[in-house]
Amino acid sequence: MSRIFSRPDFLAGARDMVPTLLGILPFGLVCGVGAQSAGASVLESIGLSALMFSGAAQILATQLLAAGAPVAVTILTCFVVGLRFLMYSAAMAPHLKALPTRWRHALAFVLTDQSFAATIRRFRESEDPRNGASYFLGTGALLWGVWQAACLAGYWAGNLIPVAWSLDFVVPLCFLALLVPTLEDHSSRIAALAAGIAVVLFDALPMRLSLTCAGLVGIAAGLIAARRRSAR
Amino acid sequence: MSSALAWWTVILAVGALNYLSRLSFIAVFARIDIPPVVARALGFVPAAMLTAIVLPSIVFVAPATLQFSYTNPKLVAALVAALVAWRTQSVVGTMVAGMITLWIAQWLLRVMH
């Protein structure tokens, strides 16, 4: 552990995360408010932020449970939203290959959109994977700590933020920022378009099933579009 | 199911599933043979799911009330944010641009009415 850990790289990772906190703080506050208004206890709120460590999953879990959705549907929905982690994991894997198992297991826990974006850049610049590993740990440790504080602050004092600020809008904005880069090829744009139309059409379905149905419609549309392209 | 049991079932299950998703390829970097059609389908998950998550919070101004017009501040803000996301690929930049546009659009709407 001590031979791999590099303090300067750890600190560099944490430092590079500081601008990202601008988006993380309001997002965490919103997640805390969501847990509180959904009727979670403070321990349950901490459980959400500490173990899920994913704003999207936390928001969905609280919204679905508050709406009375079945536990299985809630779990499945949160899991589907977390599927993007598979792709991050695949992209990170070659860079973490040389590390000891417990480093890989620890780093996987702090793999988030923000840490991924910062660290993959660092790995591509640095020859030695150990530098990138400590950097990754630095980004993850700062984000995890700040995330817990922001969610807890939101749980206790989030209601002090005026509703007129519409701060909850940072949540769709964050997803929008993740969505736009996925629309680089024609088939993905078709998938997104079909999913968008479907989610509006299916809006009346119970338990936010519109999400899952729209996702499936979008995937099917993307596959058809890709097949048509390759057939041409 | 009691409320506390429901919460902790969801927290532990989603926590575990999220962790397994994060760990998946990092732990098993050896090549797995996924059927090609499944691999292609997985490729469309982010575009389809993220659109499905984002769009309702932009175009619905109230439950079951769609609003596709410039008088919907969220739609205006989302369009500006999408442009910033496309040009900069920055999550923070997208959030900042979107929120500032939202506040300006809401303010303009109040002033004009």
mmCIF file of C-alpha atoms in Angstrom:
data_model
loop_
_atom_site.group_PDB
_atom_site.id
_atom_site.type_symbol
_atom_site.label_atom_id
_atom_site.label_comp_id
_atom_site.label_asym_id
_atom_site.label_seq_id
_atom_site.Cartn_x
_atom_site.Cartn_y
_atom_site.Cartn_z
ATOM 1 C CA MET A 1 0.000 0.000 0.000
ATOM 2 C CA SER A 2 2.673 2.469 1.084
ATOM 3 C CA ARG A 3 4.706 1.843 -2.062
ATOM 4 C CA ILE A 4 1.763 2.619 -4.296
ATOM 5 C CA PHE A 5 0.352 5.544 -2.366
ATOM 6 C CA SER A 6 1.758 8.857 -3.508
ATOM 7 C CA ARG A 7 0.826 11.874 -1.438
ATOM 8 C CA PRO A 8 1.474 14.513 -4.147
ATOM 9 C CA ASP A 9 -0.736 12.643 -6.623
ATOM 10 C CA PHE A 10 -3.451 12.115 -4.029
ATOM 11 C CA LEU A 11 -3.460 15.848 -3.296
ATOM 12 C CA ALA A 12 -3.406 16.716 -7.006
ATOM 13 C CA GLY A 13 -6.495 14.560 -7.500
ATOM 14 C CA ALA A 14 -8.325 16.247 -4.639
ATOM 15 C CA ARG A 15 -7.278 19.696 -5.897
ATOM 16 C CA ASP A 16 -8.542 19.015 -9.416
ATOM 17 C CA MET A 17 -11.963 18.077 -8.001
ATOM 18 C CA VAL A 18 -12.491 21.474 -6.364
ATOM 19 C CA PRO A 19 -14.222 23.162 -9.369
ATOM 20 C CA THR A 20 -16.536 20.148 -9.649
ATOM 21 C CA LEU A 21 -17.767 20.796 -6.105
ATOM 22 C CA LEU A 22 -19.754 23.700 -7.522
ATOM 23 C CA GLY A 23 -22.103 21.184 -9.084
ATOM 24 C CA ILE A 24 -21.745 18.545 -6.362
ATOM 25 C CA LEU A 25 -22.823 20.758 -3.466
ATOM 26 C CA PRO A 26 -26.283 21.758 -4.769
ATOM 27 C CA PHE A 27 -26.799 18.237 -6.138
ATOM 28 C CA GLY A 28 -26.027 16.767 -2.697
ATOM 29 C CA LEU A 29 -28.324 19.315 -1.010
ATOM 30 C CA VAL A 30 -31.129 18.296 -3.380
ATOM 31 C CA CYS A 31 -30.521 14.609 -2.602
ATOM 32 C CA GLY A 32 -30.648 15.350 1.148
ATOM 33 C CA VAL A 33 -33.880 17.321 0.780
ATOM 34 C CA GLY A 34 -35.291 14.474 -1.321
ATOM 35 C CA ALA A 35 -34.500 11.898 1.368
ATOM 36 C CA GLN A 36 -35.977 14.099 4.076
ATOM 37 C CA SER A 37 -39.208 14.845 2.205
ATOM 38 C CA ALA A 38 -39.580 11.175 1.223
ATOM 39 C CA GLY A 39 -39.732 10.339 4.919
ATOM 40 C CA ALA A 40 -36.310 8.723 5.369
ATOM 41 C CA SER A 41 -34.730 8.828 8.839
ATOM 42 C CA VAL A 42 -31.353 10.528 9.210
ATOM 43 C CA LEU A 43 -29.626 7.107 9.331
ATOM 44 C CA GLU A 44 -31.402 6.042 6.140
ATOM 45 C CA SER A 45 -30.327 9.301 4.509
ATOM 46 C CA ILE A 46 -26.711 8.626 5.495
ATOM 47 C CA GLY A 47 -27.070 5.064 4.204
ATOM 48 C CA LEU A 48 -28.270 6.383 0.867
ATOM 49 C CA SER A 49 -25.365 8.770 0.370
ATOM 50 C CA ALA A 50 -22.637 6.587 1.890
ATOM 51 C CA LEU A 51 -23.495 3.291 0.198
ATOM 52 C CA MET A 52 -25.162 4.299 -3.072
ATOM 53 C CA PHE A 53 -22.821 7.283 -3.568
ATOM 54 C CA SER A 54 -24.725 8.218 -6.709
ATOM 55 C CA GLY A 55 -26.984 11.254 -6.878
ATOM 56 C CA ALA A 56 -29.058 9.779 -9.673
ATOM 57 C CA ALA A 57 -29.719 6.530 -7.783
ATOM 58 C CA GLN A 58 -30.451 8.387 -4.522
ATOM 59 C CA ILE A 59 -32.940 10.768 -6.153
ATOM 60 C CA LEU A 60 -34.689 7.938 -7.980
ATOM 61 C CA ALA A 61 -34.815 5.722 -4.878
ATOM 62 C CA THR A 62 -36.338 8.465 -2.728
ATOM 63 C CA GLN A 63 -38.818 9.574 -5.413
ATOM 64 C CA LEU A 64 -39.959 6.032 -6.164
ATOM 65 C CA LEU A 65 -40.283 4.955 -2.508
ATOM 66 C CA ALA A 66 -42.114 8.178 -1.670
ATOM 67 C CA ALA A 67 -44.509 7.496 -4.556
ATOM 68 C CA GLY A 68 -45.200 4.038 -3.145
ATOM 69 C CA ALA A 69 -43.411 2.088 -5.875
ATOM 70 C CA PRO A 70 -42.622 -1.569 -5.071
ATOM 71 C CA VAL A 71 -39.153 -2.177 -3.637
ATOM 72 C CA ALA A 72 -38.199 -4.460 -6.558
ATOM 73 C CA VAL A 73 -39.108 -1.795 -9.137
ATOM 74 C CA THR A 74 -37.119 0.807 -7.189
ATOM 75 C CA ILE A 75 -34.042 -1.414 -7.033
ATOM 76 C CA LEU A 76 -34.283 -2.313 -10.716
ATOM 77 C CA THR A 77 -34.700 1.323 -11.782
ATOM 78 C CA CYS A 78 -31.706 2.461 -9.720
ATOM 79 C CA PHE A 79 -29.644 -0.414 -11.088
ATOM 80 C CA VAL A 80 -30.539 0.478 -14.686
ATOM 81 C CA VAL A 81 -29.536 4.095 -14.087
ATOM 82 C CA GLY A 82 -26.229 2.814 -12.673
ATOM 83 C CA LEU A 83 -25.462 0.778 -15.795
ATOM 84 C CA ARG A 84 -23.215 3.571 -17.057
ATOM 85 C CA PHE A 85 -20.758 2.477 -14.357
ATOM 86 C CA LEU A 86 -20.176 -0.677 -16.422
ATOM 87 C CA MET A 87 -18.745 1.432 -19.205
ATOM 88 C CA TYR A 88 -16.607 3.488 -16.837
ATOM 89 C CA SER A 89 -15.397 0.260 -15.294
ATOM 90 C CA ALA A 90 -14.489 -1.147 -18.709
ATOM 91 C CA ALA A 91 -12.588 2.012 -19.643
ATOM 92 C CA MET A 92 -10.723 2.085 -16.306
ATOM 93 C CA ALA A 93 -9.872 -1.625 -16.192
ATOM 94 C CA PRO A 94 -6.685 -1.597 -18.327
ATOM 95 C CA HIS A 95 -5.214 1.254 -16.251
ATOM 96 C CA LEU A 96 -5.876 -0.488 -12.930
ATOM 97 C CA LYS A 97 -4.733 -3.918 -14.087
ATOM 98 C CA ALA A 98 -1.279 -3.667 -12.511
ATOM 99 C CA LEU A 99 -2.588 -2.647 -9.091
ATOM 100 C CA PRO A 100 -3.083 -4.963 -6.072
ATOM 101 C CA THR A 101 -6.607 -6.347 -5.630
ATOM 102 C CA ARG A 102 -7.531 -4.221 -2.620
ATOM 103 C CA TRP A 103 -6.552 -1.055 -4.493
ATOM 104 C CA ARG A 104 -8.799 -2.063 -7.374
ATOM 105 C CA HIS A 105 -11.652 -2.910 -5.002
ATOM 106 C CA ALA A 106 -11.286 0.378 -3.159
ATOM 107 C CA LEU A 107 -11.035 2.489 -6.302
ATOM 108 C CA ALA A 108 -14.127 0.820 -7.796
ATOM 109 C CA PHE A 109 -16.132 2.085 -4.813
ATOM 110 C CA VAL A 110 -15.315 5.731 -5.594
ATOM 111 C CA LEU A 111 -15.837 5.421 -9.355
ATOM 112 C CA THR A 112 -18.201 8.272 -10.222
ATOM 113 C CA ASP A 113 -18.886 10.372 -13.316
ATOM 114 C CA GLN A 114 -16.640 13.152 -12.037
ATOM 115 C CA SER A 115 -13.751 10.976 -10.793
ATOM 116 C CA PHE A 116 -13.853 8.978 -13.989
ATOM 117 C CA ALA A 117 -13.633 12.043 -16.222
ATOM 118 C CA ALA A 118 -10.701 13.540 -14.314
ATOM 119 C CA THR A 119 -8.768 10.317 -13.749
ATOM 120 C CA ILE A 120 -8.994 8.832 -17.237
ATOM 121 C CA ARG A 121 -7.297 12.006 -18.500
ATOM 122 C CA ARG A 122 -4.576 11.627 -15.856
ATOM 123 C CA PHE A 123 -3.977 7.965 -16.732
ATOM 124 C CA ARG A 124 -3.527 8.855 -20.384
ATOM 125 C CA GLU A 125 -0.929 11.484 -19.503
ATOM 126 C CA SER A 126 1.034 9.427 -16.989
ATOM 127 C CA GLU A 127 3.208 6.411 -17.776
ATOM 128 C CA ASP A 128 3.184 4.992 -14.262
ATOM 129 C CA PRO A 129 -0.258 3.621 -13.238
ATOM 130 C CA ARG A 130 0.603 4.161 -9.571
ATOM 131 C CA ASN A 131 0.525 7.942 -10.014
ATOM 132 C CA GLY A 132 -2.940 7.675 -11.540
ATOM 133 C CA ALA A 133 -4.136 5.350 -8.760
ATOM 134 C CA SER A 134 -3.295 7.826 -5.988
ATOM 135 C CA TYR A 135 -4.774 10.635 -8.081
ATOM 136 C CA PHE A 136 -7.968 8.582 -8.527
ATOM 137 C CA LEU A 137 -8.101 7.933 -4.775
ATOM 138 C CA GLY A 138 -7.670 11.672 -4.137
ATOM 139 C CA THR A 139 -10.572 12.628 -6.407
ATOM 140 C CA GLY A 140 -12.751 9.888 -4.898
ATOM 141 C CA ALA A 141 -11.945 10.652 -1.254
ATOM 142 C CA LEU A 142 -12.723 14.357 -1.602
ATOM 143 C CA LEU A 143 -15.922 13.732 -3.552
ATOM 144 C CA TRP A 144 -17.142 11.072 -1.126
ATOM 145 C CA GLY A 145 -16.486 13.274 1.912
ATOM 146 C CA VAL A 146 -18.063 16.392 0.445
ATOM 147 C CA TRP A 147 -20.990 14.338 -0.855
ATOM 148 C CA GLN A 148 -21.788 13.026 2.665
ATOM 149 C CA ALA A 149 -21.615 16.548 4.106
ATOM 150 C CA ALA A 150 -23.776 18.022 1.319
ATOM 151 C CA CYS A 151 -26.454 15.320 1.604
ATOM 152 C CA LEU A 152 -26.568 15.641 5.383
ATOM 153 C CA ALA A 153 -26.757 19.437 5.137
ATOM 154 C CA GLY A 154 -29.595 19.040 2.658
ATOM 155 C CA TYR A 155 -31.387 16.621 4.971
ATOM 156 C CA TRP A 156 -31.234 19.002 7.936
ATOM 157 C CA ALA A 157 -31.271 22.454 6.396
ATOM 158 C CA GLY A 158 -32.116 21.996 2.745
ATOM 159 C CA ASN A 159 -35.564 23.454 3.282
ATOM 160 C CA LEU A 160 -33.896 26.783 4.066
ATOM 161 C CA ILE A 161 -33.069 27.149 0.360
ATOM 162 C CA PRO A 162 -35.882 29.135 -1.282
ATOM 163 C CA VAL A 163 -37.956 27.060 -3.691
ATOM 164 C CA ALA A 164 -37.842 30.025 -6.110
ATOM 165 C CA TRP A 165 -34.148 29.273 -6.767
ATOM 166 C CA SER A 166 -35.229 26.026 -8.494
ATOM 167 C CA LEU A 167 -31.990 24.446 -7.296
ATOM 168 C CA ASP A 168 -33.373 20.967 -8.000
ATOM 169 C CA PHE A 169 -32.917 21.778 -11.685
ATOM 170 C CA VAL A 170 -29.174 21.042 -11.332
ATOM 171 C CA VAL A 171 -30.127 17.362 -11.318
ATOM 172 C CA PRO A 172 -31.499 17.172 -14.891
ATOM 173 C CA LEU A 173 -28.705 19.540 -15.943
ATOM 174 C CA CYS A 174 -26.105 17.113 -14.609
ATOM 175 C CA PHE A 175 -27.700 14.264 -16.547
ATOM 176 C CA LEU A 176 -27.936 16.466 -19.629
ATOM 177 C CA ALA A 177 -24.188 17.038 -19.414
ATOM 178 C CA LEU A 178 -23.704 13.265 -19.352
ATOM 179 C CA LEU A 179 -26.238 12.678 -22.121
ATOM 180 C CA VAL A 180 -24.915 15.064 -24.767
ATOM 181 C CA PRO A 181 -21.541 13.312 -25.315
ATOM 182 C CA THR A 182 -23.357 9.985 -25.864
ATOM 183 C CA LEU A 183 -25.146 11.436 -28.936
ATOM 184 C CA GLU A 184 -22.095 11.389 -31.188
ATOM 185 C CA ASP A 185 -23.302 8.736 -33.627
ATOM 186 C CA HIS A 186 -26.496 8.606 -35.665
ATOM 187 C CA SER A 187 -27.919 5.440 -34.055
ATOM 188 C CA SER A 188 -27.536 6.847 -30.530
ATOM 189 C CA ARG A 189 -29.371 9.998 -31.568
ATOM 190 C CA ILE A 190 -32.213 7.835 -32.920
ATOM 191 C CA ALA A 191 -32.201 5.873 -29.625
ATOM 192 C CA ALA A 192 -32.425 9.107 -27.637
ATOM 193 C CA LEU A 193 -35.152 10.557 -29.875
ATOM 194 C CA ALA A 194 -37.275 7.402 -29.611
ATOM 195 C CA ALA A 195 -36.774 7.216 -25.841
ATOM 196 C CA GLY A 196 -37.720 10.897 -25.521
ATOM 197 C CA ILE A 197 -40.956 10.480 -27.467
ATOM 198 C CA ALA A 198 -41.765 7.268 -25.583
ATOM 199 C CA VAL A 199 -41.180 8.739 -22.113
ATOM 200 C CA VAL A 200 -43.675 11.540 -22.854
ATOM 201 C CA LEU A 201 -46.235 9.131 -24.345
ATOM 202 C CA PHE A 202 -45.883 6.660 -21.462
ATOM 203 C CA ASP A 203 -45.965 9.370 -18.803
ATOM 204 C CA ALA A 204 -49.305 8.189 -17.396
ATOM 205 C CA LEU A 205 -47.955 4.698 -16.535
ATOM 206 C CA PRO A 206 -47.704 3.961 -12.793
ATOM 207 C CA MET A 207 -44.448 3.507 -10.813
ATOM 208 C CA ARG A 208 -42.448 5.564 -13.264
ATOM 209 C CA LEU A 209 -42.550 2.561 -15.580
ATOM 210 C CA SER A 210 -42.400 5.160 -18.348
ATOM 211 C CA LEU A 211 -38.634 5.303 -17.694
ATOM 212 C CA THR A 212 -38.031 1.606 -18.255
ATOM 213 C CA CYS A 213 -40.416 1.384 -21.219
ATOM 214 C CA ALA A 214 -38.854 4.435 -22.857
ATOM 215 C CA GLY A 215 -35.394 2.959 -22.268
ATOM 216 C CA LEU A 216 -36.387 -0.287 -23.999
ATOM 217 C CA VAL A 217 -38.035 1.584 -26.896
ATOM 218 C CA GLY A 218 -34.900 3.705 -27.289
ATOM 219 C CA ILE A 219 -32.585 0.675 -27.279
ATOM 220 C CA ALA A 220 -34.766 -1.102 -29.858
ATOM 221 C CA ALA A 221 -34.818 2.012 -32.058
ATOM 222 C CA GLY A 222 -31.042 2.328 -31.770
ATOM 223 C CA LEU A 223 -30.525 -1.305 -32.778
ATOM 224 C CA ILE A 224 -32.859 -0.912 -35.782
ATOM 225 C CA ALA A 225 -31.127 2.299 -36.852
ATOM 226 C CA ALA A 226 -27.705 0.640 -36.583
ATOM 227 C CA ARG A 227 -28.896 -2.353 -38.625
ATOM 228 C CA ARG A 228 -30.287 -0.091 -41.350
ATOM 229 C CA ARG A 229 -27.025 1.803 -41.526
ATOM 230 C CA SER A 230 -24.932 -1.335 -41.848
ATOM 231 C CA ALA A 231 -27.366 -2.815 -44.405
ATOM 232 C CA ARG A 232 -26.922 0.175 -46.665
ATOM 233 C CA MET B 1 -43.183 -4.178 4.038
ATOM 234 C CA SER B 2 -42.398 -1.746 6.862
ATOM 235 C CA SER B 3 -40.943 1.589 5.889
ATOM 236 C CA ALA B 4 -37.532 1.036 7.535
ATOM 237 C CA LEU B 5 -37.218 -2.418 6.006
ATOM 238 C CA ALA B 6 -38.111 -1.050 2.562
ATOM 239 C CA TRP B 7 -35.519 1.749 2.870
ATOM 240 C CA TRP B 8 -32.713 -0.531 3.983
ATOM 241 C CA THR B 9 -33.545 -3.195 1.401
ATOM 242 C CA VAL B 10 -33.260 -0.560 -1.322
ATOM 243 C CA ILE B 11 -30.132 1.047 0.171
ATOM 244 C CA LEU B 12 -28.252 -2.238 0.556
ATOM 245 C CA ALA B 13 -29.404 -3.761 -2.743
ATOM 246 C CA VAL B 14 -28.726 -0.670 -4.844
ATOM 247 C CA GLY B 15 -25.480 -0.037 -2.948
ATOM 248 C CA ALA B 16 -24.332 -3.574 -3.750
ATOM 249 C CA LEU B 17 -25.522 -3.480 -7.367
ATOM 250 C CA ASN B 18 -23.901 -0.082 -7.963
ATOM 251 C CA TYR B 19 -20.656 -1.342 -6.472
ATOM 252 C CA LEU B 20 -20.747 -4.500 -8.606
ATOM 253 C CA SER B 21 -21.371 -2.376 -11.720
ATOM 254 C CA ARG B 22 -18.393 -0.185 -10.822
ATOM 255 C CA LEU B 23 -16.201 -3.183 -10.052
ATOM 256 C CA SER B 24 -17.356 -5.398 -12.962
ATOM 257 C CA PHE B 25 -14.735 -4.871 -15.638
ATOM 258 C CA ILE B 26 -12.103 -3.628 -13.207
ATOM 259 C CA ALA B 27 -12.232 -7.012 -11.426
ATOM 260 C CA VAL B 28 -12.783 -9.198 -14.479
ATOM 261 C CA PHE B 29 -10.682 -7.545 -17.140
ATOM 262 C CA ALA B 30 -10.318 -10.821 -18.947
ATOM 263 C CA ARG B 31 -12.434 -10.762 -22.076
ATOM 264 C CA ILE B 32 -15.970 -12.019 -21.651
ATOM 265 C CA ASP B 33 -17.858 -13.154 -24.711
ATOM 266 C CA ILE B 34 -21.041 -11.119 -24.694
ATOM 267 C CA PRO B 35 -23.422 -11.925 -27.574
ATOM 268 C CA PRO B 36 -22.838 -9.140 -30.128
ATOM 269 C CA VAL B 37 -26.476 -8.021 -30.105
ATOM 270 C CA VAL B 38 -26.415 -7.612 -26.298
ATOM 271 C CA ALA B 39 -23.198 -5.627 -26.514
ATOM 272 C CA ARG B 40 -24.760 -3.383 -29.162
ATOM 273 C CA ALA B 41 -27.921 -2.991 -27.071
ATOM 274 C CA LEU B 42 -25.861 -2.038 -23.984
ATOM 275 C CA GLY B 43 -24.265 0.678 -26.090
ATOM 276 C CA PHE B 44 -27.624 2.447 -26.394
ATOM 277 C CA VAL B 45 -28.417 2.308 -22.677
ATOM 278 C CA PRO B 46 -26.879 5.696 -21.769
ATOM 279 C CA ALA B 47 -28.454 7.659 -24.652
ATOM 280 C CA ALA B 48 -31.902 6.104 -24.173
ATOM 281 C CA MET B 49 -32.018 6.066 -20.364
ATOM 282 C CA LEU B 50 -30.519 9.509 -19.801
ATOM 283 C CA THR B 51 -32.978 11.019 -22.292
ATOM 284 C CA ALA B 52 -35.845 9.246 -20.530
ATOM 285 C CA ILE B 53 -34.679 10.632 -17.169
ATOM 286 C CA VAL B 54 -33.954 14.182 -18.325
ATOM 287 C CA LEU B 55 -36.786 14.990 -20.710
ATOM 288 C CA PRO B 56 -39.802 14.820 -18.340
ATOM 289 C CA SER B 57 -38.195 17.263 -15.890
ATOM 290 C CA ILE B 58 -37.756 19.726 -18.761
ATOM 291 C CA VAL B 59 -40.962 19.529 -20.819
ATOM 292 C CA PHE B 60 -43.498 18.875 -18.035
ATOM 293 C CA VAL B 61 -44.217 22.136 -16.196
ATOM 294 C CA ALA B 62 -46.785 20.376 -13.963
ATOM 295 C CA PRO B 63 -47.978 16.769 -13.747
ATOM 296 C CA ALA B 64 -49.351 15.753 -17.177
ATOM 297 C CA THR B 65 -48.866 19.304 -18.517
ATOM 298 C CA LEU B 66 -46.494 19.512 -21.476
ATOM 299 C CA GLN B 67 -45.076 22.852 -22.542
ATOM 300 C CA PHE B 68 -42.976 23.121 -25.692
ATOM 301 C CA SER B 69 -42.549 26.897 -25.924
ATOM 302 C CA TYR B 70 -40.146 29.683 -25.069
ATOM 303 C CA THR B 71 -42.377 30.514 -22.083
ATOM 304 C CA ASN B 72 -41.130 27.313 -20.420
ATOM 305 C CA PRO B 73 -37.953 28.530 -18.651
ATOM 306 C CA LYS B 74 -36.702 24.979 -18.082
ATOM 307 C CA LEU B 75 -36.860 24.218 -21.800
ATOM 308 C CA VAL B 76 -34.931 27.392 -22.643
ATOM 309 C CA ALA B 77 -32.347 26.653 -19.918
ATOM 310 C CA ALA B 78 -31.973 23.040 -21.063
ATOM 311 C CA LEU B 79 -31.357 24.093 -24.671
ATOM 312 C CA VAL B 80 -28.610 26.519 -23.598
ATOM 313 C CA ALA B 81 -27.153 23.892 -21.244
ATOM 314 C CA ALA B 82 -27.175 21.265 -24.009
ATOM 315 C CA LEU B 83 -25.286 23.667 -26.276
ATOM 316 C CA VAL B 84 -22.692 24.277 -23.542
ATOM 317 C CA ALA B 85 -22.419 20.530 -22.875
ATOM 318 C CA TRP B 86 -21.878 19.872 -26.571
ATOM 319 C CA ARG B 87 -19.228 22.592 -26.977
ATOM 320 C CA THR B 88 -17.340 22.177 -23.678
ATOM 321 C CA GLN B 89 -18.109 18.622 -22.389
ATOM 322 C CA SER B 90 -17.997 20.219 -18.945
ATOM 323 C CA VAL B 91 -20.483 19.053 -16.304
ATOM 324 C CA VAL B 92 -19.957 22.110 -14.129
ATOM 325 C CA GLY B 93 -20.130 24.484 -17.102
ATOM 326 C CA THR B 94 -23.389 22.870 -18.173
ATOM 327 C CA MET B 95 -24.884 23.216 -14.690
ATOM 328 C CA VAL B 96 -23.791 26.845 -14.308
ATOM 329 C CA ALA B 97 -25.006 27.858 -17.792
ATOM 330 C CA GLY B 98 -28.304 26.046 -17.275
ATOM 331 C CA MET B 99 -29.022 27.559 -13.867
ATOM 332 C CA ILE B 100 -28.117 31.099 -14.917
ATOM 333 C CA THR B 101 -30.295 30.788 -18.023
ATOM 334 C CA LEU B 102 -33.133 29.372 -15.920
ATOM 335 C CA TRP B 103 -32.989 32.320 -13.494
ATOM 336 C CA ILE B 104 -32.868 34.861 -16.321
ATOM 337 C CA ALA B 105 -35.752 33.166 -18.165
ATOM 338 C CA GLN B 106 -37.853 32.998 -14.986
ATOM 339 C CA TRP B 107 -37.113 36.663 -14.264
ATOM 340 C CA LEU B 108 -37.979 37.748 -17.826
ATOM 341 C CA LEU B 109 -41.221 35.780 -17.650
ATOM 342 C CA ARG B 110 -42.175 37.579 -14.411
ATOM 343 C CA VAL B 111 -41.250 41.015 -15.780
ATOM 344 C CA MET B 112 -43.222 40.500 -19.004
ATOM 345 C CA HIS B 113 -46.401 39.383 -17.257
#
